[in-house]
Tab-separated table of C-alpha atoms and ligand atoms in Angstrom:
chain	number	residue	atom	x	y	z
A	1	MET	CA	-12.077	44.716	-13.555
A	2	ASN	CA	-14.104	45.325	-16.700
A	3	ALA	CA	-15.563	42.738	-19.042
A	4	ALA	CA	-12.689	42.927	-21.526
A	5	GLU	CA	-10.139	42.456	-18.750
A	6	PHE	CA	-12.033	39.486	-17.384
A	7	ALA	CA	-12.270	37.977	-20.850
A	8	TYR	CA	-8.537	38.414	-21.249
A	9	LEU	CA	-7.857	36.655	-17.965
A	10	ALA	CA	-10.199	33.803	-18.925
A	11	ASP	CA	-8.448	33.447	-22.254
A	12	LEU	CA	-5.024	33.471	-20.630
A	13	LEU	CA	-6.028	30.625	-18.294
A	14	LYS	CA	-7.529	28.664	-21.128
A	15	ARG	CA	-4.439	29.036	-23.302
A	16	ARG	CA	-1.955	28.372	-20.557
A	17	ALA	CA	-3.647	25.688	-18.496
A	18	GLY	CA	-6.732	24.509	-20.356
A	19	PHE	CA	-8.569	26.053	-17.421
A	20	HIS	CA	-12.185	27.084	-17.777
A	21	LEU	CA	-12.905	30.250	-15.795
A	22	ALA	CA	-16.658	30.607	-15.421
A	23	PRO	CA	-18.014	34.150	-15.981
A	24	THR	CA	-19.359	34.202	-12.422
A	25	LYS	CA	-15.897	33.999	-10.895
A	26	THR	CA	-14.864	37.666	-10.801
A	27	GLN	CA	-14.771	37.728	-7.008
A	28	LEU	CA	-12.687	34.588	-6.907
A	29	ALA	CA	-10.254	36.054	-9.419
A	30	LYS	CA	-9.906	39.226	-7.374
A	31	SER	CA	-9.221	37.471	-4.113
A	32	ARG	CA	-6.823	34.962	-5.657
A	33	LEU	CA	-4.871	37.600	-7.527
A	34	ALA	CA	-4.606	40.205	-4.770
A	35	PRO	CA	-1.437	38.599	-3.316
A	36	VAL	CA	0.109	38.313	-6.790
A	37	ALA	CA	-0.624	41.982	-7.490
A	38	ARG	CA	1.035	42.933	-4.216
A	39	ARG	CA	4.034	40.753	-4.909
A	40	TYR	CA	4.568	42.382	-8.284
A	41	GLY	CA	4.247	45.903	-6.894
A	42	PHE	CA	0.797	46.878	-8.119
A	43	ARG	CA	-1.002	49.181	-5.757
A	44	LYS	CA	-4.381	47.684	-6.540
A	45	THR	CA	-5.484	44.372	-7.933
A	46	ASP	CA	-7.381	46.253	-10.640
A	47	GLU	CA	-4.130	47.667	-11.949
A	48	LEU	CA	-2.896	44.131	-12.447
A	49	PHE	CA	-5.970	43.304	-14.501
A	50	ALA	CA	-5.525	46.433	-16.579
A	51	GLU	CA	-1.958	45.481	-17.437
A	52	LEU	CA	-2.330	41.763	-17.783
A	53	ARG	CA	-2.285	41.981	-21.563
A	54	ASP	CA	1.313	43.200	-21.435
A	55	ALA	CA	2.327	40.869	-18.640
A	56	PRO	CA	5.782	39.364	-18.919
A	57	GLU	CA	5.990	35.563	-18.885
A	58	ASP	CA	6.864	35.459	-15.228
A	59	LEU	CA	3.760	37.389	-14.171
A	60	ALA	CA	1.480	35.429	-16.489
A	61	ARG	CA	2.740	32.238	-14.891
A	62	ALA	CA	2.181	33.583	-11.374
A	63	VAL	CA	-1.372	34.582	-12.310
A	64	THR	CA	-2.123	31.122	-13.733
A	65	ASP	CA	-0.607	29.465	-10.707
A	66	ALA	CA	-2.676	31.543	-8.283
A	67	MET	CA	-5.934	30.703	-10.050
A	68	MET	CA	-5.495	26.923	-9.742
A	69	ILE	CA	-7.611	25.059	-7.243
A	70	ASN	CA	-5.208	23.035	-5.142
A	71	GLU	CA	-7.687	21.359	-2.844
A	72	SER	CA	-6.531	17.844	-1.944
A	73	SER	CA	-6.438	15.374	0.911
A	74	PHE	CA	-4.736	12.130	1.870
A	75	PHE	CA	-6.436	9.006	0.509
A	76	ARG	CA	-9.107	11.173	-1.107
A	77	ASP	CA	-11.917	8.918	-2.389
A	78	LYS	CA	-10.700	6.034	-0.296
A	79	SER	CA	-12.056	3.366	-2.650
A	80	CYS	CA	-9.637	4.450	-5.364
A	81	PHE	CA	-6.687	3.816	-3.036
A	82	ASP	CA	-8.158	0.566	-1.728
A	83	HIS	CA	-8.394	-0.532	-5.344
A	84	PHE	CA	-4.792	0.481	-5.936
A	85	ARG	CA	-3.650	-1.538	-2.925
A	86	GLY	CA	-5.841	-4.551	-3.596
A	87	VAL	CA	-5.953	-4.818	-7.397
A	88	VAL	CA	-3.763	-2.421	-9.366
A	89	LEU	CA	-0.540	-2.968	-7.455
A	90	PRO	CA	-0.717	-6.788	-7.211
A	91	SER	CA	-1.643	-7.089	-10.888
A	92	LEU	CA	1.254	-4.892	-11.985
A	93	LEU	CA	3.701	-6.581	-9.641
A	94	SER	CA	2.936	-9.864	-11.307
A	95	ALA	CA	2.854	-8.422	-14.850
A	96	ARG	CA	6.256	-6.763	-14.317
A	97	ALA	CA	7.875	-9.633	-12.431
A	98	THR	CA	10.612	-9.920	-15.031
A	99	SER	CA	11.505	-6.263	-15.621
A	100	ARG	CA	11.009	-5.495	-11.919
A	101	ARG	CA	10.248	-1.951	-12.809
A	102	LEU	CA	7.156	0.098	-12.074
A	103	ARG	CA	6.440	3.685	-13.025
A	104	ILE	CA	3.626	5.634	-11.448
A	105	TRP	CA	2.759	9.199	-12.391
A	106	CYS	CA	0.600	11.632	-10.415
A	107	ALA	CA	-0.168	14.212	-13.070
A	108	ALA	CA	-2.045	16.775	-10.950
A	109	ALA	CA	-0.358	16.146	-7.650
A	110	SER	CA	-1.101	19.519	-6.090
A	111	THR	CA	0.328	19.798	-2.568
A	112	GLY	CA	1.484	16.180	-2.415
A	113	GLN	CA	-1.220	14.307	-0.509
A	114	GLU	CA	-1.973	12.046	-3.460
A	115	PRO	CA	1.582	10.885	-4.323
A	116	TYR	CA	2.387	10.501	-0.624
A	117	SER	CA	-0.730	8.354	-0.148
A	118	LEU	CA	0.522	6.102	-2.945
A	119	ALA	CA	4.027	6.105	-1.476
A	120	MET	CA	2.697	4.957	1.903
A	121	ILE	CA	0.795	2.127	0.219
A	122	LEU	CA	3.943	1.096	-1.666
A	123	ASP	CA	5.925	1.200	1.548
A	124	GLU	CA	3.388	-0.966	3.360
A	125	ALA	CA	3.392	-3.450	0.484
A	126	LYS	CA	7.007	-4.327	1.344
A	127	ILE	CA	8.051	-4.770	-2.265
A	128	ALA	CA	11.369	-6.582	-2.697
A	129	LYS	CA	14.428	-4.356	-2.766
A	130	ASP	CA	15.440	-5.304	-6.284
A	131	TRP	CA	12.422	-3.557	-7.794
A	132	ARG	CA	12.916	-0.134	-9.226
A	133	ILE	CA	9.854	1.969	-8.564
A	134	ASP	CA	9.482	5.479	-9.931
A	135	LEU	CA	6.832	7.616	-8.355
A	136	ILE	CA	6.674	10.856	-10.298
A	137	ALA	CA	4.508	13.738	-9.149
A	138	SER	CA	3.870	16.842	-11.201
A	139	ASP	CA	1.566	19.823	-11.239
A	140	ILE	CA	1.351	23.055	-13.159
A	141	SER	CA	1.466	25.021	-9.930
A	142	GLY	CA	4.980	25.732	-8.729
A	143	PHE	CA	3.553	26.867	-5.429
A	144	ALA	CA	1.736	23.562	-4.886
A	145	ILE	CA	4.796	21.533	-5.849
A	146	SER	CA	7.039	23.442	-3.489
A	147	ARG	CA	4.624	22.724	-0.656
A	148	ALA	CA	4.567	19.088	-1.690
A	149	ILE	CA	8.352	18.898	-1.577
A	150	GLU	CA	8.334	20.424	1.887
A	151	GLY	CA	5.899	17.750	3.007
A	152	ARG	CA	4.485	19.722	5.912
A	153	TYR	CA	0.800	19.648	6.671
A	154	SER	CA	-1.497	21.317	9.160
A	155	GLN	CA	-3.416	19.312	11.717
A	156	TYR	CA	-6.576	19.756	9.676
A	157	GLU	CA	-4.900	18.438	6.563
A	158	VAL	CA	-3.627	15.309	8.315
A	159	GLN	CA	-6.883	14.690	10.072
A	160	ARG	CA	-8.660	14.364	6.730
A	161	GLY	CA	-8.380	10.875	5.343
A	162	LEU	CA	-5.323	9.682	7.236
A	163	PRO	CA	-5.956	6.761	9.574
A	164	ALA	CA	-4.500	7.442	13.030
A	165	GLN	CA	-2.078	4.513	12.730
A	166	THR	CA	-0.760	5.830	9.443
A	167	LEU	CA	-0.333	9.307	10.857
A	168	VAL	CA	1.655	8.076	13.811
A	169	ARG	CA	3.719	5.807	11.631
A	170	TYR	CA	4.655	8.127	8.785
A	171	PHE	CA	4.570	11.648	10.214
A	172	ALA	CA	6.578	13.521	12.762
A	173	GLN	CA	5.111	16.382	14.679
A	174	ASP	CA	6.828	19.694	14.141
A	175	GLY	CA	5.210	22.441	16.199
A	176	ASP	CA	1.606	22.551	15.080
A	177	GLN	CA	2.528	21.018	11.750
A	178	TRP	CA	3.122	17.438	10.712
A	179	ARG	CA	5.979	16.427	8.495
A	180	ILE	CA	5.985	13.362	6.282
A	181	SER	CA	8.848	11.020	7.024
A	182	GLU	CA	12.008	11.439	4.997
A	183	ARG	CA	11.785	7.864	3.743
A	184	ILE	CA	8.367	8.467	2.165
A	185	ARG	CA	9.362	11.869	0.856
A	186	ARG	CA	12.329	10.404	-0.962
A	187	MET	CA	10.183	7.877	-2.768
A	188	VAL	CA	8.578	10.674	-4.796
A	189	SER	CA	10.237	12.855	-7.399
A	190	PHE	CA	8.517	16.165	-7.985
A	191	ARG	CA	8.487	18.611	-10.855
A	192	THR	CA	6.289	21.292	-12.313
A	193	PHE	CA	4.608	20.263	-15.524
A	194	ASN	CA	1.716	21.650	-17.523
A	195	LEU	CA	-0.464	18.874	-18.931
A	196	LEU	CA	-0.788	20.852	-22.150
A	197	ASP	CA	2.969	20.715	-22.769
A	198	SER	CA	4.953	17.981	-24.453
A	199	TYR	CA	5.263	14.644	-22.629
A	200	GLY	CA	8.668	13.819	-24.070
A	201	TRP	CA	10.458	13.778	-20.698
A	202	LEU	CA	8.134	11.215	-19.196
A	203	GLY	CA	8.554	7.889	-20.988
A	204	GLU	CA	6.127	5.003	-20.581
A	205	VAL	CA	4.210	4.751	-17.315
A	206	ASP	CA	2.175	1.943	-15.761
A	207	VAL	CA	-0.209	4.060	-13.730
A	208	ILE	CA	-1.522	7.593	-14.196
A	209	TYR	CA	-3.321	9.397	-11.414
A	210	CYS	CA	-4.919	12.562	-12.731
A	211	ARG	CA	-7.705	13.285	-10.341
A	212	ASN	CA	-9.872	16.356	-9.965
A	213	ALA	CA	-8.006	18.493	-12.462
A	214	PHE	CA	-10.159	17.850	-15.539
A	215	LEU	CA	-13.104	19.184	-13.557
A	216	TYR	CA	-11.903	22.656	-14.451
A	217	PHE	CA	-10.727	21.917	-17.985
A	218	GLU	CA	-11.978	23.125	-21.338
A	219	PRO	CA	-13.382	20.106	-23.232
A	220	LEU	CA	-10.746	20.320	-25.945
A	221	ALA	CA	-7.889	20.480	-23.488
A	222	LYS	CA	-9.259	17.469	-21.646
A	223	ARG	CA	-9.528	15.524	-24.862
A	224	ALA	CA	-5.947	16.367	-25.835
A	225	CYS	CA	-4.606	15.296	-22.446
A	226	LEU	CA	-6.457	11.996	-22.518
A	227	LYS	CA	-5.060	11.307	-25.946
A	228	ALA	CA	-1.560	11.958	-24.655
A	229	PHE	CA	-2.282	9.727	-21.633
A	230	SER	CA	-3.273	6.856	-23.912
A	231	GLN	CA	0.083	7.239	-25.644
A	232	VAL	CA	2.284	7.257	-22.550
A	233	LEU	CA	0.337	4.606	-20.636
A	234	ALA	CA	1.449	0.972	-20.972
A	235	ASP	CA	-1.132	-1.223	-22.699
A	236	ASP	CA	-1.951	-3.018	-19.465
A	237	GLY	CA	-1.653	0.154	-17.375
A	238	TYR	CA	-4.228	1.947	-15.263
A	239	LEU	CA	-5.667	5.453	-15.282
A	240	ALA	CA	-7.308	6.971	-12.216
A	241	LEU	CA	-9.549	10.018	-12.500
A	242	GLY	CA	-11.523	11.768	-9.766
A	243	ALA	CA	-14.639	9.980	-8.537
A	244	SER	CA	-16.907	12.544	-10.182
A	245	GLU	CA	-15.036	12.772	-13.468
A	246	THR	CA	-15.946	10.833	-16.576
A	247	LEU	CA	-14.503	10.186	-19.995
A	248	GLU	CA	-17.761	10.856	-21.727
A	249	GLY	CA	-17.243	12.724	-24.955
A	250	ALA	CA	-13.536	13.056	-24.173
A	251	SER	CA	-11.963	9.699	-24.906
A	252	THR	CA	-12.822	6.240	-26.161
A	253	ALA	CA	-9.416	4.779	-25.406
A	254	PHE	CA	-10.253	3.637	-21.871
A	255	ALA	CA	-12.853	1.471	-20.164
A	256	PRO	CA	-13.763	1.236	-16.459
A	257	ASP	CA	-11.671	-1.369	-14.662
A	258	ASP	CA	-14.283	-2.330	-12.128
A	259	ALA	CA	-17.858	-1.083	-12.205
A	260	SER	CA	-17.916	-0.748	-8.429
A	261	VAL	CA	-14.887	1.575	-8.259
A	262	ARG	CA	-15.502	4.989	-9.728
A	263	GLY	CA	-12.709	6.634	-11.665
A	264	VAL	CA	-10.357	3.727	-12.401
A	265	TYR	CA	-9.841	2.824	-16.058
A	266	ARG	CA	-7.713	0.608	-18.270
A	267	LYS	CA	-6.778	0.998	-21.870
A	268	ILE	CA	-9.060	-0.761	-24.288
A	269	ARG	CA	-6.982	-3.297	-26.109
A	270	ARG	CA	-7.276	-2.956	-29.812
A	271	THR	CA	-6.996	-6.404	-31.295
A	272	ALA	CA	-4.115	-6.415	-33.690
A	273	ARG	CA	-5.099	-6.729	-37.308
A	274	PRO	CA	-3.971	-10.118	-38.585
A	275	ILE	CA	-1.030	-9.808	-40.893
A	276	ALA	CA	-1.544	-11.558	-44.178
A	277	LEU	CA	1.273	-14.003	-44.638
A	278	ALA	CA	2.773	-14.123	-48.058
A	279	SER	CA	2.514	-17.622	-49.399
B	1	MET	CA	-29.772	1.455	13.570
B	2	LYS	CA	-26.251	1.705	14.934
B	3	HIS	CA	-25.770	2.729	18.491
B	4	CYS	CA	-23.274	5.339	19.658
B	5	LEU	CA	-22.326	6.404	23.160
B	6	VAL	CA	-20.930	9.904	23.576
B	7	VAL	CA	-18.759	10.413	26.636
B	8	ASP	CA	-17.914	14.016	27.433
B	9	GLU	CA	-17.944	16.237	30.496
B	10	SER	CA	-19.377	19.101	28.560
B	11	ARG	CA	-23.116	19.073	28.217
B	12	VAL	CA	-22.980	21.379	25.209
B	13	ILE	CA	-20.622	19.087	23.366
B	14	ARG	CA	-22.742	16.044	24.154
B	15	LYS	CA	-25.808	17.792	22.758
B	16	VAL	CA	-24.076	18.962	19.609
B	17	VAL	CA	-22.531	15.575	18.909
B	18	CYS	CA	-25.756	13.688	19.591
B	19	HIS	CA	-27.466	15.989	17.138
B	20	LEU	CA	-24.865	15.225	14.463
B	21	LEU	CA	-25.267	11.524	15.153
B	22	ALA	CA	-29.037	11.701	14.842
B	23	GLU	CA	-28.609	13.359	11.460
B	24	MET	CA	-26.345	10.508	10.489
B	25	LYS	CA	-29.090	8.073	11.544
B	26	PHE	CA	-27.320	6.777	14.618
B	27	TYR	CA	-29.036	6.045	17.876
B	28	ALA	CA	-27.119	8.281	20.298
B	29	GLU	CA	-26.751	7.971	24.046
B	30	GLU	CA	-24.660	10.144	26.309
B	31	ALA	CA	-22.618	9.801	29.457
B	32	GLU	CA	-20.944	12.509	31.493
B	33	GLU	CA	-18.048	10.570	32.902
B	34	SER	CA	-16.200	7.278	32.574
B	35	ALA	CA	-17.835	5.283	35.378
B	36	SER	CA	-21.383	5.752	34.127
B	37	ALA	CA	-20.185	5.180	30.562
B	38	LEU	CA	-18.702	1.849	31.578
B	39	THR	CA	-21.895	0.816	33.345
B	40	ALA	CA	-23.934	1.694	30.260
B	41	CYS	CA	-21.575	-0.283	28.027
B	42	ARG	CA	-21.735	-3.316	30.288
B	43	ALA	CA	-25.509	-3.210	30.139
B	44	GLN	CA	-25.524	-2.882	26.377
B	45	MET	CA	-22.415	-2.561	24.284
B	46	PRO	CA	-22.760	0.191	21.664
B	47	ASP	CA	-21.306	-0.109	18.140
B	48	VAL	CA	-19.151	2.914	18.714
B	49	VAL	CA	-17.994	4.906	21.718
B	50	LEU	CA	-16.813	8.478	21.297
B	51	VAL	CA	-14.639	9.261	24.300
B	52	ASN	CA	-13.263	12.645	25.198
B	53	LEU	CA	-9.691	11.709	26.033
B	54	GLY	CA	-9.287	14.981	27.884
B	55	ASN	CA	-11.852	13.887	30.474
B	56	PRO	CA	-10.416	12.625	33.733
B	57	GLY	CA	-10.369	8.865	33.253
B	58	GLY	CA	-10.808	9.093	29.480
B	59	ILE	CA	-7.857	6.880	28.600
B	60	GLU	CA	-8.730	4.505	31.458
B	61	LEU	CA	-12.203	4.142	29.999
B	62	VAL	CA	-10.685	3.040	26.687
B	63	ARG	CA	-8.546	0.451	28.478
B	64	ALA	CA	-11.451	-0.755	30.598
B	65	LEU	CA	-13.648	-1.170	27.529
B	66	ARG	CA	-10.988	-3.244	25.827
B	67	ARG	CA	-10.779	-5.464	28.909
B	68	THR	CA	-14.548	-5.884	29.050
B	69	LYS	CA	-15.714	-9.240	27.817
B	70	SER	CA	-18.660	-8.819	25.528
B	71	GLU	CA	-20.008	-10.322	22.345
B	72	LYS	CA	-18.859	-7.439	20.231
B	73	GLN	CA	-15.997	-5.037	20.626
B	74	PRO	CA	-17.064	-1.464	19.963
B	75	VAL	CA	-15.209	0.909	17.699
B	76	ILE	CA	-13.585	3.453	19.992
B	77	ILE	CA	-12.893	6.947	18.738
B	78	GLY	CA	-11.037	9.352	20.993
B	79	THR	CA	-11.852	13.034	20.786
B	80	MET	CA	-9.185	15.550	21.702
B	81	THR	CA	-8.567	19.278	21.601
B	82	GLU	CA	-4.819	19.067	21.337
B	83	HIS	CA	-3.322	17.378	18.381
B	84	ASP	CA	-0.366	15.692	19.903
B	85	VAL	CA	1.470	12.660	18.659
B	86	ASP	CA	2.037	11.305	22.156
B	87	HIS	CA	-1.661	11.570	23.006
B	88	ILE	CA	-2.619	9.866	19.779
B	89	SER	CA	-0.128	7.062	20.295
B	90	GLU	CA	-1.241	6.596	23.883
B	91	ALA	CA	-4.886	6.392	22.787
B	92	LEU	CA	-4.060	3.881	20.063
B	93	SER	CA	-2.080	1.658	22.367
B	94	ALA	CA	-4.868	1.825	24.950
B	95	GLY	CA	-7.111	0.372	22.260
B	96	ALA	CA	-8.723	3.301	20.452
B	97	ASN	CA	-9.285	2.799	16.715
B	98	GLU	CA	-9.222	6.429	15.687
B	99	TYR	CA	-9.092	9.952	17.006
B	100	VAL	CA	-10.887	13.101	15.985
B	101	LEU	CA	-9.947	16.669	16.745
B	102	LYS	CA	-12.453	18.921	18.442
B	103	PRO	CA	-14.367	20.816	17.267
B	104	PHE	CA	-15.383	18.535	14.429
B	105	ASP	CA	-18.161	18.741	11.888
B	106	ARG	CA	-20.359	16.107	10.382
B	107	ASP	CA	-18.090	15.416	7.404
B	108	THR	CA	-15.079	14.778	9.599
B	109	LEU	CA	-17.029	12.483	11.883
B	110	LYS	CA	-18.450	10.683	8.887
B	111	GLU	CA	-14.966	10.185	7.495
B	112	LYS	CA	-13.794	8.606	10.747
B	113	PHE	CA	-16.845	6.344	10.744
B	114	VAL	CA	-16.132	5.253	7.193
B	115	GLU	CA	-12.500	4.727	8.092
B	116	THR	CA	-13.446	2.401	10.940
B	117	GLY	CA	-16.062	0.514	8.943
B	118	LEU	CA	-19.126	1.897	10.711
B	119	MET	CA	-20.606	3.338	7.539
C	301	LIG	C1	-8.143	20.050	-7.138
C	301	LIG	S1	-6.430	19.671	-7.347
C	301	LIG	C2	-6.461	17.930	-7.263
C	301	LIG	C3	-5.305	17.358	-6.478
C	301	LIG	C4	-5.277	15.840	-6.358
C	301	LIG	N1	-5.108	15.196	-7.648
C	301	LIG	C5	-6.548	15.344	-5.693
C	301	LIG	O1	-7.423	14.820	-6.384
C	301	LIG	O2	-6.680	15.456	-4.469
C	301	LIG	C6	-6.214	20.013	-9.079
C	301	LIG	C7	-4.779	20.271	-9.476
C	301	LIG	O3	-4.681	20.290	-10.899
C	301	LIG	C8	-3.664	21.179	-11.249
C	301	LIG	N2	-3.786	21.570	-12.659
C	301	LIG	C9	-4.752	22.311	-13.211
C	301	LIG	N3	-4.507	22.517	-14.523
C	301	LIG	C10	-3.348	21.866	-14.798
C	301	LIG	C11	-2.556	21.696	-15.980
C	301	LIG	N4	-2.912	22.255	-17.150
C	301	LIG	N5	-1.430	20.963	-15.886
C	301	LIG	C12	-1.062	20.380	-14.716
C	301	LIG	N6	-1.768	20.507	-13.578
C	301	LIG	C13	-2.892	21.255	-13.611
C	301	LIG	C14	-3.874	22.327	-10.280
C	301	LIG	O4	-2.715	23.125	-10.138
C	301	LIG	C15	-4.263	21.605	-8.996
C	301	LIG	O5	-3.147	21.412	-8.159
């Protein structure tokens, strides 16, 4: 892969996913794209790079998908989920007691551990049957979403972050894999969605989880997404980012919910300008 | 300093785990089999006991510890080589708080300790 080809790949990822590909990542790109090259009938990965400029939509999407970092785990950054269970959920259940409707969106759901962690918390909360709860999970990566829908995890994936009781309660063993129970799986609706696209399908949500995706974003893309988040999030809603992510320089619409919990924010309420009454 | 007892037949495993524990600033003791582990616990109850559930008498040790009257109940973490739902359930109903698959590294052990409130 020559410099121009690398630059083209970096530009493609930036345009399509807001992804920042550091110049040091040539080896990573090669190893990630080798299976894609094979799948599309290239004899060598280098041939894929050489022809990327003329890639049809389908191939460009596969390349973007393969470059995403899908690393996730159940109850990752435990304190964020403890806060959801102990603060976010009770506060929204009381704020929405009349509409009895709650909408939660995992915006970079990867292989499903994050939405399923939330689903298990919701299940344990024993919320009355007459509530309508939408748990929407999306990710740009079709591969990750299809794994999420399958809901099968290796023993190493379930050992990370899942308390033994929870594992036994919500998973069934299937050979050397573990499968999330059908009840939990059906609480989540999955789709592929690129955060840089239009949010028209979504509607207003009460909670946004978008954790550990902005880490790899171009600053402008991050800013645009956060602006869109502030528009789809209810005024009293919550935003959860990864524990090491900040809003600095990217958004002024949110403030930390609790100084002791990293990554959880609420919208800053703009006080309405008083309307001058005509006398 | 928290006190951990490592119960495993394998000397190598005991050494490796005790080393991990020392790095995590735990005071680590070891026992080769269940009877001596139980004696040690009766003399001084550790904060956490890591029991190889594959050892003969591993599960019985968990039960015996839960029957032992002492000021504090230790956290019990079962270690196992085979990830099997029946084994895990059996360990939990015997009184274990968590399990960890062998071989494990420091991060995994740490996670289980955080999970059970030890760290
Ligand atoms: C490291 S994973 C984080 C998964 C999960 N949120 C967690 O914290 O464990 C980051 C995810 O962000 C997704 N992602 C990256 N860019 C995206 C974009 N533009 N739109 C939607 N998802 C994106 C990736 O596909 C990947 O699955």
